Amino acid sequence: MGKKALITGVTGQDGGHLAKLLHEKGYDVYAVIRGQMEASHPRYQEVKEKMPYVNLVMADLLDLSALTRAMQQIQPDEVYNLAAISHVGYSFRDPVLVADVTGKGVLNMLEAIRLAGLEKTARFYQASTSEMFGGLDYNRPDKGYDEDAAFHPRSPYGVAKLYGHWITKNYRESYDMHASCGILFNHEGERRGPEFVTRKISKAVARIKLGKQDKLELGNLDSKRDWGYAGDYVEGMWRMLQQDQPGDYVLATGETHTIREFCEIAFKEVGIDLEWQGSDVDEIGVDKATGKTVLSINPEFFRPAEVDILLGDPTKAETVLGWERQVDFPGLVKLMVEHDLNLEA
Ligand code: NAP
Ligand code: GDD
């Protein structure tokens, strides 16, 4: 019998990559999908059609009884908690729901494992985030944040994730659970939701190239992110649960780039050279060849508090886990634009 893995968040970006990886590694893969989701829902159908090897279990992260039943029925060897309301901007609009799902949902998962009597056998992965650092206490400009850096979350999402992070560590220390936290910096790719900036850009660039859209509207162009490829990051999650001891690990690239740079490279991929004109909310990006405005600022996308810079130091993951990345920054932008050109054509 193969090992059994239970994933939450399978309909999201990382869940799809992880389900595939675990299936390829010979696991029996189970995934929690929200109970209210109709079988006709496109995301449900995507999992059914593209990942037929995934056994679906209905449960919501807010529903401790359903999660406990799932743990009792499946008796998983490994549990990967990827489910969350994960959009930082949205978390300012609905902070209470985000606290419940992204924060308390983690406690529900840990309690479900305990209630099912699996705390000594099931290994647990919590999807922690670089948003917990927040950028304010950034004092290692050369190396970036590592596992010991101070936290200073700047959004309701970051605060909720910090609760999830600490309650996971608390269950590790209190009940001797093999519970690990991956502190992941931004990771992107062809499965990224269109509400996140990289996919919004790659999709718009493809549509502008194909004449299906005139212009892309963005918020802050000058924040910096440490962007990697999601497919590389799920391998790191799995490696954390293969260690003899649980622990916390930063997964990052050690490079940081502005949104502006992402835009420049993405437009270049389709043969558009961007020229920046104006400043602040009046700044625009112009196609040098045609003089057409292809990018402008919409203050609607500014956040009440911003994380100006994220840069991670993955030394521990590289040395202890032997974690490696296959896709670099220009490769990531290219992969996303090419994917969207094919999708939109
Ligand atoms: P994502 O694409 O936003 O996916 C979120 C998943 O959570 C979806 O499958 C969603 O299901 C599920 N979900 C939301 N509310 C739920 C609920 N109440 N009950 C059950 N499931 C629920 O996120 P992602 O990019 O794959 O990220 C995976 C995890 O890593 C998240 O926890 C995120 O916060 C964290 N993280 C991500 C990054 C990154 O750069 N991607 C970096 C650090 C940490 P529906 O389809 O039903 O909505
Ligand atoms: N989403 C979005 N939309 N962001 C924009 C836009 C826009 O139109 N314009 C500028 N930005 C800026 C945001 O202000 C932010 O500084 C940056 O682009 C990245 O935004 P997102 O792509 O939404 O990602 P995030 O960094 O806020 O959060 C992601 O990474 C976290 C890890 O650091 C999410 O995946 C989180 O779930 C994850 O924890």
mmCIF file with all atom_site columns, N, CA and C in Angstrom, residues 78-141:
data_model
loop_
_atom_site.group_PDB
_atom_site.id
_atom_site.type_symbol
_atom_site.label_atom_id
_atom_site.label_alt_id
_atom_site.label_comp_id
_atom_site.label_asym_id
_atom_site.label_entity_id
_atom_site.label_seq_id
_atom_site.pdbx_PDB_ins_code
_atom_site.Cartn_x
_atom_site.Cartn_y
_atom_site.Cartn_z
_atom_site.occupancy
_atom_site.B_iso_or_equiv
_atom_site.pdbx_formal_charge
_atom_site.auth_seq_id
_atom_site.auth_comp_id
_atom_site.auth_asym_id
_atom_site.auth_atom_id
_atom_site.pdbx_PDB_model_num
ATOM 1   N N  . GLU A 1 78  ? 0.293   11.914 5.526  1.00 0.00 ? 78  GLU A N  1
ATOM 2   C CA . GLU A 1 78  ? 0.773   13.295 5.394  1.00 0.00 ? 78  GLU A CA 1
ATOM 3   C C  . GLU A 1 78  ? -0.407  14.202 5.065  1.00 0.00 ? 78  GLU A C  1
ATOM 4   N N  . VAL A 1 79  ? -0.431  15.362 5.705  1.00 0.00 ? 79  VAL A N  1
ATOM 5   C CA . VAL A 1 79  ? -1.507  16.337 5.465  1.00 0.00 ? 79  VAL A CA 1
ATOM 6   C C  . VAL A 1 79  ? -0.865  17.657 5.054  1.00 0.00 ? 79  VAL A C  1
ATOM 7   N N  . TYR A 1 80  ? -1.281  18.182 3.911  1.00 0.00 ? 80  TYR A N  1
ATOM 8   C CA . TYR A 1 80  ? -0.740  19.456 3.414  1.00 0.00 ? 80  TYR A CA 1
ATOM 9   C C  . TYR A 1 80  ? -1.852  20.493 3.457  1.00 0.00 ? 80  TYR A C  1
ATOM 10  N N  . ASN A 1 81  ? -1.737  21.471 4.344  1.00 0.00 ? 81  ASN A N  1
ATOM 11  C CA . ASN A 1 81  ? -2.803  22.469 4.460  1.00 0.00 ? 81  ASN A CA 1
ATOM 12  C C  . ASN A 1 81  ? -2.489  23.701 3.609  1.00 0.00 ? 81  ASN A C  1
ATOM 13  N N  . LEU A 1 82  ? -2.993  23.684 2.392  1.00 0.00 ? 82  LEU A N  1
ATOM 14  C CA . LEU A 1 82  ? -2.761  24.791 1.456  1.00 0.00 ? 82  LEU A CA 1
ATOM 15  C C  . LEU A 1 82  ? -3.967  25.711 1.350  1.00 0.00 ? 82  LEU A C  1
ATOM 16  N N  . ALA A 1 83  ? -5.112  25.296 1.871  1.00 0.00 ? 83  ALA A N  1
ATOM 17  C CA . ALA A 1 83  ? -6.324  26.112 1.712  1.00 0.00 ? 83  ALA A CA 1
ATOM 18  C C  . ALA A 1 83  ? -6.214  27.402 2.513  1.00 0.00 ? 83  ALA A C  1
ATOM 19  N N  . ALA A 1 84  ? -6.674  28.472 1.906  1.00 0.00 ? 84  ALA A N  1
ATOM 20  C CA . ALA A 1 84  ? -6.700  29.776 2.586  1.00 0.00 ? 84  ALA A CA 1
ATOM 21  C C  . ALA A 1 84  ? -7.418  30.753 1.678  1.00 0.00 ? 84  ALA A C  1
ATOM 22  N N  . ILE A 1 85  ? -7.907  31.839 2.257  1.00 0.00 ? 85  ILE A N  1
ATOM 23  C CA . ILE A 1 85  ? -8.215  32.994 1.416  1.00 0.00 ? 85  ILE A CA 1
ATOM 24  C C  . ILE A 1 85  ? -6.878  33.697 1.308  1.00 0.00 ? 85  ILE A C  1
ATOM 25  N N  . SER A 1 86  ? -6.312  33.726 0.091  1.00 0.00 ? 86  SER A N  1
ATOM 26  C CA . SER A 1 86  ? -4.886  34.034 -0.024 1.00 0.00 ? 86  SER A CA 1
ATOM 27  C C  . SER A 1 86  ? -4.584  35.378 -0.682 1.00 0.00 ? 86  SER A C  1
ATOM 28  N N  . HIS A 1 87  ? -5.623  36.130 -1.033 1.00 0.00 ? 87  HIS A N  1
ATOM 29  C CA . HIS A 1 87  ? -5.368  37.406 -1.715 1.00 0.00 ? 87  HIS A CA 1
ATOM 30  C C  . HIS A 1 87  ? -5.217  38.525 -0.689 1.00 0.00 ? 87  HIS A C  1
ATOM 31  N N  . VAL A 1 88  ? -4.039  39.137 -0.683 1.00 0.00 ? 88  VAL A N  1
ATOM 32  C CA . VAL A 1 88  ? -3.711  40.135 0.339  1.00 0.00 ? 88  VAL A CA 1
ATOM 33  C C  . VAL A 1 88  ? -4.637  41.354 0.242  1.00 0.00 ? 88  VAL A C  1
ATOM 34  N N  . GLY A 1 89  ? -4.832  41.852 -0.976 1.00 0.00 ? 89  GLY A N  1
ATOM 35  C CA . GLY A 1 89  ? -5.696  43.023 -1.162 1.00 0.00 ? 89  GLY A CA 1
ATOM 36  C C  . GLY A 1 89  ? -7.107  42.750 -0.678 1.00 0.00 ? 89  GLY A C  1
ATOM 37  N N  . TYR A 1 90  ? -7.633  41.572 -1.013 1.00 0.00 ? 90  TYR A N  1
ATOM 38  C CA . TYR A 1 90  ? -8.993  41.207 -0.597 1.00 0.00 ? 90  TYR A CA 1
ATOM 39  C C  . TYR A 1 90  ? -9.106  41.153 0.927  1.00 0.00 ? 90  TYR A C  1
ATOM 40  N N  . SER A 1 91  ? -8.026  40.773 1.584  1.00 0.00 ? 91  SER A N  1
ATOM 41  C CA . SER A 1 91  ? -8.098  40.593 3.043  1.00 0.00 ? 91  SER A CA 1
ATOM 42  C C  . SER A 1 91  ? -8.394  41.906 3.765  1.00 0.00 ? 91  SER A C  1
ATOM 43  N N  . PHE A 1 92  ? -8.110  43.052 3.122  1.00 0.00 ? 92  PHE A N  1
ATOM 44  C CA . PHE A 1 92  ? -8.479  44.336 3.731  1.00 0.00 ? 92  PHE A CA 1
ATOM 45  C C  . PHE A 1 92  ? -9.985  44.566 3.624  1.00 0.00 ? 92  PHE A C  1
ATOM 46  N N  . ARG A 1 93  ? -10.602 43.938 2.616  1.00 0.00 ? 93  ARG A N  1
ATOM 47  C CA . ARG A 1 93  ? -12.044 44.144 2.411  1.00 0.00 ? 93  ARG A CA 1
ATOM 48  C C  . ARG A 1 93  ? -12.885 43.195 3.247  1.00 0.00 ? 93  ARG A C  1
ATOM 49  N N  . ASP A 1 94  ? -12.355 42.020 3.569  1.00 0.00 ? 94  ASP A N  1
ATOM 50  C CA . ASP A 1 94  ? -13.135 41.031 4.324  1.00 0.00 ? 94  ASP A CA 1
ATOM 51  C C  . ASP A 1 94  ? -12.268 40.401 5.423  1.00 0.00 ? 94  ASP A C  1
ATOM 52  N N  . PRO A 1 95  ? -11.776 41.241 6.344  1.00 0.00 ? 95  PRO A N  1
ATOM 53  C CA . PRO A 1 95  ? -10.768 40.741 7.300  1.00 0.00 ? 95  PRO A CA 1
ATOM 54  C C  . PRO A 1 95  ? -11.297 39.682 8.262  1.00 0.00 ? 95  PRO A C  1
ATOM 55  N N  . VAL A 1 96  ? -12.599 39.714 8.566  1.00 0.00 ? 96  VAL A N  1
ATOM 56  C CA . VAL A 1 96  ? -13.133 38.770 9.546  1.00 0.00 ? 96  VAL A CA 1
ATOM 57  C C  . VAL A 1 96  ? -13.172 37.359 8.949  1.00 0.00 ? 96  VAL A C  1
ATOM 58  N N  . LEU A 1 97  ? -13.643 37.280 7.712  1.00 0.00 ? 97  LEU A N  1
ATOM 59  C CA . LEU A 1 97  ? -13.669 35.970 7.047  1.00 0.00 ? 97  LEU A CA 1
ATOM 60  C C  . LEU A 1 97  ? -12.251 35.430 6.858  1.00 0.00 ? 97  LEU A C  1
ATOM 61  N N  . VAL A 1 98  ? -11.346 36.320 6.513  1.00 0.00 ? 98  VAL A N  1
ATOM 62  C CA . VAL A 1 98  ? -9.952  35.895 6.315  1.00 0.00 ? 98  VAL A CA 1
ATOM 63  C C  . VAL A 1 98  ? -9.359  35.381 7.632  1.00 0.00 ? 98  VAL A C  1
ATOM 64  N N  . ALA A 1 99  ? -9.677  36.036 8.738  1.00 0.00 ? 99  ALA A N  1
ATOM 65  C CA . ALA A 1 99  ? -9.184  35.550 10.040 1.00 0.00 ? 99  ALA A CA 1
ATOM 66  C C  . ALA A 1 99  ? -9.733  34.150 10.310 1.00 0.00 ? 99  ALA A C  1
ATOM 67  N N  . ASP A 1 100 ? -11.020 33.949 9.999  1.00 0.00 ? 100 ASP A N  1
ATOM 68  C CA . ASP A 1 100 ? -11.647 32.639 10.254 1.00 0.00 ? 100 ASP A CA 1
ATOM 69  C C  . ASP A 1 100 ? -11.016 31.541 9.397  1.00 0.00 ? 100 ASP A C  1
ATOM 70  N N  . VAL A 1 101 ? -10.914 31.790 8.100  1.00 0.00 ? 101 VAL A N  1
ATOM 71  C CA . VAL A 1 101 ? -10.469 30.725 7.186  1.00 0.00 ? 101 VAL A CA 1
ATOM 72  C C  . VAL A 1 101 ? -8.951  30.564 7.238  1.00 0.00 ? 101 VAL A C  1
ATOM 73  N N  . THR A 1 102 ? -8.246  31.677 7.024  1.00 0.00 ? 102 THR A N  1
ATOM 74  C CA . THR A 1 102 ? -6.782  31.608 6.864  1.00 0.00 ? 102 THR A CA 1
ATOM 75  C C  . THR A 1 102 ? -6.085  31.417 8.207  1.00 0.00 ? 102 THR A C  1
ATOM 76  N N  . GLY A 1 103 ? -6.709  31.932 9.274  1.00 0.00 ? 103 GLY A N  1
ATOM 77  C CA . GLY A 1 103 ? -6.134  31.787 10.612 1.00 0.00 ? 103 GLY A CA 1
ATOM 78  C C  . GLY A 1 103 ? -6.721  30.585 11.348 1.00 0.00 ? 103 GLY A C  1
ATOM 79  N N  . LYS A 1 104 ? -8.001  30.699 11.737 1.00 0.00 ? 104 LYS A N  1
ATOM 80  C CA . LYS A 1 104 ? -8.588  29.641 12.568 1.00 0.00 ? 104 LYS A CA 1
ATOM 81  C C  . LYS A 1 104 ? -8.734  28.316 11.818 1.00 0.00 ? 104 LYS A C  1
ATOM 82  N N  . GLY A 1 105 ? -8.831  28.405 10.500 1.00 0.00 ? 105 GLY A N  1
ATOM 83  C CA . GLY A 1 105 ? -8.895  27.171 9.695  1.00 0.00 ? 105 GLY A CA 1
ATOM 84  C C  . GLY A 1 105 ? -7.719  26.248 9.973  1.00 0.00 ? 105 GLY A C  1
ATOM 85  N N  . VAL A 1 106 ? -6.571  26.814 10.266 1.00 0.00 ? 106 VAL A N  1
ATOM 86  C CA . VAL A 1 106 ? -5.377  25.996 10.550 1.00 0.00 ? 106 VAL A CA 1
ATOM 87  C C  . VAL A 1 106 ? -5.590  25.228 11.856 1.00 0.00 ? 106 VAL A C  1
ATOM 88  N N  . LEU A 1 107 ? -6.155  25.922 12.834 1.00 0.00 ? 107 LEU A N  1
ATOM 89  C CA . LEU A 1 107 ? -6.457  25.261 14.114 1.00 0.00 ? 107 LEU A CA 1
ATOM 90  C C  . LEU A 1 107 ? -7.450  24.120 13.891 1.00 0.00 ? 107 LEU A C  1
ATOM 91  N N  . ASN A 1 108 ? -8.452  24.360 13.054 1.00 0.00 ? 108 ASN A N  1
ATOM 92  C CA . ASN A 1 108 ? -9.418  23.293 12.752 1.00 0.00 ? 108 ASN A CA 1
ATOM 93  C C  . ASN A 1 108 ? -8.717  22.062 12.179 1.00 0.00 ? 108 ASN A C  1
ATOM 94  N N  . MET A 1 109 ? -7.761  22.299 11.290 1.00 0.00 ? 109 MET A N  1
ATOM 95  C CA . MET A 1 109 ? -7.033  21.163 10.702 1.00 0.00 ? 109 MET A CA 1
ATOM 96  C C  . MET A 1 109 ? -6.248  20.399 11.770 1.00 0.00 ? 109 MET A C  1
ATOM 97  N N  . LEU A 1 110 ? -5.554  21.137 12.614 1.00 0.00 ? 110 LEU A N  1
ATOM 98  C CA . LEU A 1 110 ? -4.736  20.487 13.652 1.00 0.00 ? 110 LEU A CA 1
ATOM 99  C C  . LEU A 1 110 ? -5.626  19.740 14.646 1.00 0.00 ? 110 LEU A C  1
ATOM 100 N N  . GLU A 1 111 ? -6.744  20.358 15.014 1.00 0.00 ? 111 GLU A N  1
ATOM 101 C CA . GLU A 1 111 ? -7.664  19.699 15.946 1.00 0.00 ? 111 GLU A CA 1
ATOM 102 C C  . GLU A 1 111 ? -8.287  18.461 15.312 1.00 0.00 ? 111 GLU A C  1
ATOM 103 N N  . ALA A 1 112 ? -8.610  18.547 14.024 1.00 0.00 ? 112 ALA A N  1
ATOM 104 C CA . ALA A 1 112 ? -9.200  17.384 13.346 1.00 0.00 ? 112 ALA A CA 1
ATOM 105 C C  . ALA A 1 112 ? -8.218  16.202 13.390 1.00 0.00 ? 112 ALA A C  1
ATOM 106 N N  . ILE A 1 113 ? -6.936  16.509 13.210 1.00 0.00 ? 113 ILE A N  1
ATOM 107 C CA . ILE A 1 113 ? -5.919  15.444 13.274 1.00 0.00 ? 113 ILE A CA 1
ATOM 108 C C  . ILE A 1 113 ? -5.896  14.840 14.679 1.00 0.00 ? 113 ILE A C  1
ATOM 109 N N  . ARG A 1 114 ? -5.957  15.708 15.689 1.00 0.00 ? 114 ARG A N  1
ATOM 110 C CA . ARG A 1 114 ? -5.936  15.202 17.081 1.00 0.00 ? 114 ARG A CA 1
ATOM 111 C C  . ARG A 1 114 ? -7.201  14.420 17.420 1.00 0.00 ? 114 ARG A C  1
ATOM 112 N N  . LEU A 1 115 ? -8.341  14.969 17.013 1.00 0.00 ? 115 LEU A N  1
ATOM 113 C CA . LEU A 1 115 ? -9.613  14.303 17.328 1.00 0.00 ? 115 LEU A CA 1
ATOM 114 C C  . LEU A 1 115 ? -9.696  12.925 16.663 1.00 0.00 ? 115 LEU A C  1
ATOM 115 N N  . ALA A 1 116 ? -9.043  12.815 15.519 1.00 0.00 ? 116 ALA A N  1
ATOM 116 C CA . ALA A 1 116 ? -9.032  11.511 14.831 1.00 0.00 ? 116 ALA A CA 1
ATOM 117 C C  . ALA A 1 116 ? -7.941  10.592 15.395 1.00 0.00 ? 116 ALA A C  1
ATOM 118 N N  . GLY A 1 117 ? -7.199  11.083 16.382 1.00 0.00 ? 117 GLY A N  1
ATOM 119 C CA . GLY A 1 117 ? -6.157  10.259 17.023 1.00 0.00 ? 117 GLY A CA 1
ATOM 120 C C  . GLY A 1 117 ? -4.923  10.051 16.157 1.00 0.00 ? 117 GLY A C  1
ATOM 121 N N  . LEU A 1 118 ? -4.660  11.011 15.255 1.00 0.00 ? 118 LEU A N  1
ATOM 122 C CA . LEU A 1 118 ? -3.558  10.820 14.306 1.00 0.00 ? 118 LEU A CA 1
ATOM 123 C C  . LEU A 1 118 ? -2.335  11.676 14.616 1.00 0.00 ? 118 LEU A C  1
ATOM 124 N N  . GLU A 1 119 ? -2.350  12.347 15.778 1.00 0.00 ? 119 GLU A N  1
ATOM 125 C CA . GLU A 1 119 ? -1.283  13.334 16.022 1.00 0.00 ? 119 GLU A CA 1
ATOM 126 C C  . GLU A 1 119 ? 0.112   12.716 16.110 1.00 0.00 ? 119 GLU A C  1
ATOM 127 N N  . LYS A 1 120 ? 0.183   11.427 16.389 1.00 0.00 ? 120 LYS A N  1
ATOM 128 C CA . LYS A 1 120 ? 1.516   10.789 16.476 1.00 0.00 ? 120 LYS A CA 1
ATOM 129 C C  . LYS A 1 120 ? 1.935   10.149 15.144 1.00 0.00 ? 120 LYS A C  1
ATOM 130 N N  . THR A 1 121 ? 0.980   10.035 14.224 1.00 0.00 ? 121 THR A N  1
ATOM 131 C CA . THR A 1 121 ? 1.313   9.331  12.971 1.00 0.00 ? 121 THR A CA 1
ATOM 132 C C  . THR A 1 121 ? 1.275   10.232 11.740 1.00 0.00 ? 121 THR A C  1
ATOM 133 N N  . ALA A 1 122 ? 0.350   11.179 11.706 1.00 0.00 ? 122 ALA A N  1
ATOM 134 C CA . ALA A 1 122 ? 0.228   12.010 10.495 1.00 0.00 ? 122 ALA A CA 1
ATOM 135 C C  . ALA A 1 122 ? 1.206   13.186 10.549 1.00 0.00 ? 122 ALA A C  1
ATOM 136 N N  . ARG A 1 123 ? 1.909   13.406 9.471  1.00 0.00 ? 123 ARG A N  1
ATOM 137 C CA . ARG A 1 123 ? 2.792   14.581 9.376  1.00 0.00 ? 123 ARG A CA 1
ATOM 138 C C  . ARG A 1 123 ? 2.003   15.728 8.753  1.00 0.00 ? 123 ARG A C  1
ATOM 139 N N  . PHE A 1 124 ? 2.274   16.962 9.228  1.00 0.00 ? 124 PHE A N  1
ATOM 140 C CA . PHE A 1 124 ? 1.449   18.107 8.829  1.00 0.00 ? 124 PHE A CA 1
ATOM 141 C C  . PHE A 1 124 ? 2.310   19.205 8.235  1.00 0.00 ? 124 PHE A C  1
ATOM 142 N N  . TYR A 1 125 ? 1.841   19.745 7.101  1.00 0.00 ? 125 TYR A N  1
ATOM 143 C CA . TYR A 1 125 ? 2.515   20.897 6.471  1.00 0.00 ? 125 TYR A CA 1
ATOM 144 C C  . TYR A 1 125 ? 1.575   22.100 6.512  1.00 0.00 ? 125 TYR A C  1
ATOM 145 N N  . GLN A 1 126 ? 2.065   23.223 7.024  1.00 0.00 ? 126 GLN A N  1
ATOM 146 C CA . GLN A 1 126 ? 1.285   24.462 7.011  1.00 0.00 ? 126 GLN A CA 1
ATOM 147 C C  . GLN A 1 126 ? 1.901   25.454 6.024  1.00 0.00 ? 126 GLN A C  1
ATOM 148 N N  . ALA A 1 127 ? 1.027   26.024 5.188  1.00 0.00 ? 127 ALA A N  1
ATOM 149 C CA . ALA A 1 127 ? 1.474   26.988 4.164  1.00 0.00 ? 127 ALA A CA 1
ATOM 150 C C  . ALA A 1 127 ? 1.621   28.373 4.792  1.00 0.00 ? 127 ALA A C  1
ATOM 151 N N  . SER A 1 128 ? 2.761   28.598 5.432  1.00 0.00 ? 128 SER A N  1
ATOM 152 C CA . SER A 1 128 ? 3.066   29.943 5.956  1.00 0.00 ? 128 SER A CA 1
ATOM 153 C C  . SER A 1 128 ? 3.616   30.797 4.819  1.00 0.00 ? 128 SER A C  1
ATOM 154 N N  . THR A 1 129 ? 3.858   32.083 5.108  1.00 0.00 ? 129 THR A N  1
ATOM 155 C CA . THR A 1 129 ? 4.131   33.007 4.005  1.00 0.00 ? 129 THR A CA 1
ATOM 156 C C  . THR A 1 129 ? 5.100   34.129 4.373  1.00 0.00 ? 129 THR A C  1
ATOM 157 N N  . SER A 1 130 ? 5.792   34.624 3.354  1.00 0.00 ? 130 SER A N  1
ATOM 158 C CA . SER A 1 130 ? 6.668   35.783 3.532  1.00 0.00 ? 130 SER A CA 1
ATOM 159 C C  . SER A 1 130 ? 5.875   37.039 3.903  1.00 0.00 ? 130 SER A C  1
ATOM 160 N N  . GLU A 1 131 ? 4.553   37.034 3.666  1.00 0.00 ? 131 GLU A N  1
ATOM 161 C CA . GLU A 1 131 ? 3.731   38.188 4.085  1.00 0.00 ? 131 GLU A CA 1
ATOM 162 C C  . GLU A 1 131 ? 3.794   38.382 5.600  1.00 0.00 ? 131 GLU A C  1
ATOM 163 N N  . MET A 1 132 ? 4.219   37.379 6.337  1.00 0.00 ? 132 MET A N  1
ATOM 164 C CA . MET A 1 132 ? 4.328   37.528 7.801  1.00 0.00 ? 132 MET A CA 1
ATOM 165 C C  . MET A 1 132 ? 5.477   38.472 8.149  1.00 0.00 ? 132 MET A C  1
ATOM 166 N N  . PHE A 1 133 ? 6.464   38.611 7.268  1.00 0.00 ? 133 PHE A N  1
ATOM 167 C CA . PHE A 1 133 ? 7.599   39.505 7.554  1.00 0.00 ? 133 PHE A CA 1
ATOM 168 C C  . PHE A 1 133 ? 7.201   40.964 7.369  1.00 0.00 ? 133 PHE A C  1
ATOM 169 N N  . GLY A 1 134 ? 6.538   41.246 6.271  1.00 0.00 ? 134 GLY A N  1
ATOM 170 C CA . GLY A 1 134 ? 5.954   42.569 6.080  1.00 0.00 ? 134 GLY A CA 1
ATOM 171 C C  . GLY A 1 134 ? 6.863   43.662 5.577  1.00 0.00 ? 134 GLY A C  1
ATOM 172 N N  . GLY A 1 135 ? 8.160   43.455 5.577  1.00 0.00 ? 135 GLY A N  1
ATOM 173 C CA . GLY A 1 135 ? 9.029   44.444 4.936  1.00 0.00 ? 135 GLY A CA 1
ATOM 174 C C  . GLY A 1 135 ? 9.520   45.572 5.810  1.00 0.00 ? 135 GLY A C  1
ATOM 175 N N  . LEU A 1 136 ? 8.895   45.803 6.972  1.00 0.00 ? 136 LEU A N  1
ATOM 176 C CA . LEU A 1 136 ? 9.293   46.958 7.774  1.00 0.00 ? 136 LEU A CA 1
ATOM 177 C C  . LEU A 1 136 ? 10.601  46.736 8.519  1.00 0.00 ? 136 LEU A C  1
ATOM 178 N N  . ASP A 1 137 ? 10.830  45.501 8.932  1.00 0.00 ? 137 ASP A N  1
ATOM 179 C CA . ASP A 1 137 ? 12.015  45.228 9.731  1.00 0.00 ? 137 ASP A CA 1
ATOM 180 C C  . ASP A 1 137 ? 13.126  44.673 8.860  1.00 0.00 ? 137 ASP A C  1
ATOM 181 N N  . TYR A 1 138 ? 13.141  45.140 7.656  1.00 0.00 ? 138 TYR A N  1
ATOM 182 C CA . TYR A 1 138 ? 14.080  44.621 6.673  1.00 0.00 ? 138 TYR A CA 1
ATOM 183 C C  . TYR A 1 138 ? 15.472  45.174 6.954  1.00 0.00 ? 138 TYR A C  1
ATOM 184 N N  . ASN A 1 139 ? 16.331  44.342 7.503  1.00 0.00 ? 139 ASN A N  1
ATOM 185 C CA . ASN A 1 139 ? 17.639  44.859 7.897  1.00 0.00 ? 139 ASN A CA 1
ATOM 186 C C  . ASN A 1 139 ? 18.787  44.006 7.382  1.00 0.00 ? 139 ASN A C  1
ATOM 187 N N  . ARG A 1 140 ? 18.484  43.148 6.421  1.00 0.00 ? 140 ARG A N  1
ATOM 188 C CA . ARG A 1 140 ? 19.558  42.344 5.843  1.00 0.00 ? 140 ARG A CA 1
ATOM 189 C C  . ARG A 1 140 ? 19.488  42.484 4.323  1.00 0.00 ? 140 ARG A C  1
ATOM 190 N N  . PRO A 1 141 ? 19.716  43.716 3.806  1.00 0.00 ? 141 PRO A N  1
ATOM 191 C CA . PRO A 1 141 ? 19.470  43.961 2.381  1.00 0.00 ? 141 PRO A CA 1
ATOM 192 C C  . PRO A 1 141 ? 20.256  43.039 1.467  1.00 0.00 ? 141 PRO A C  1
#
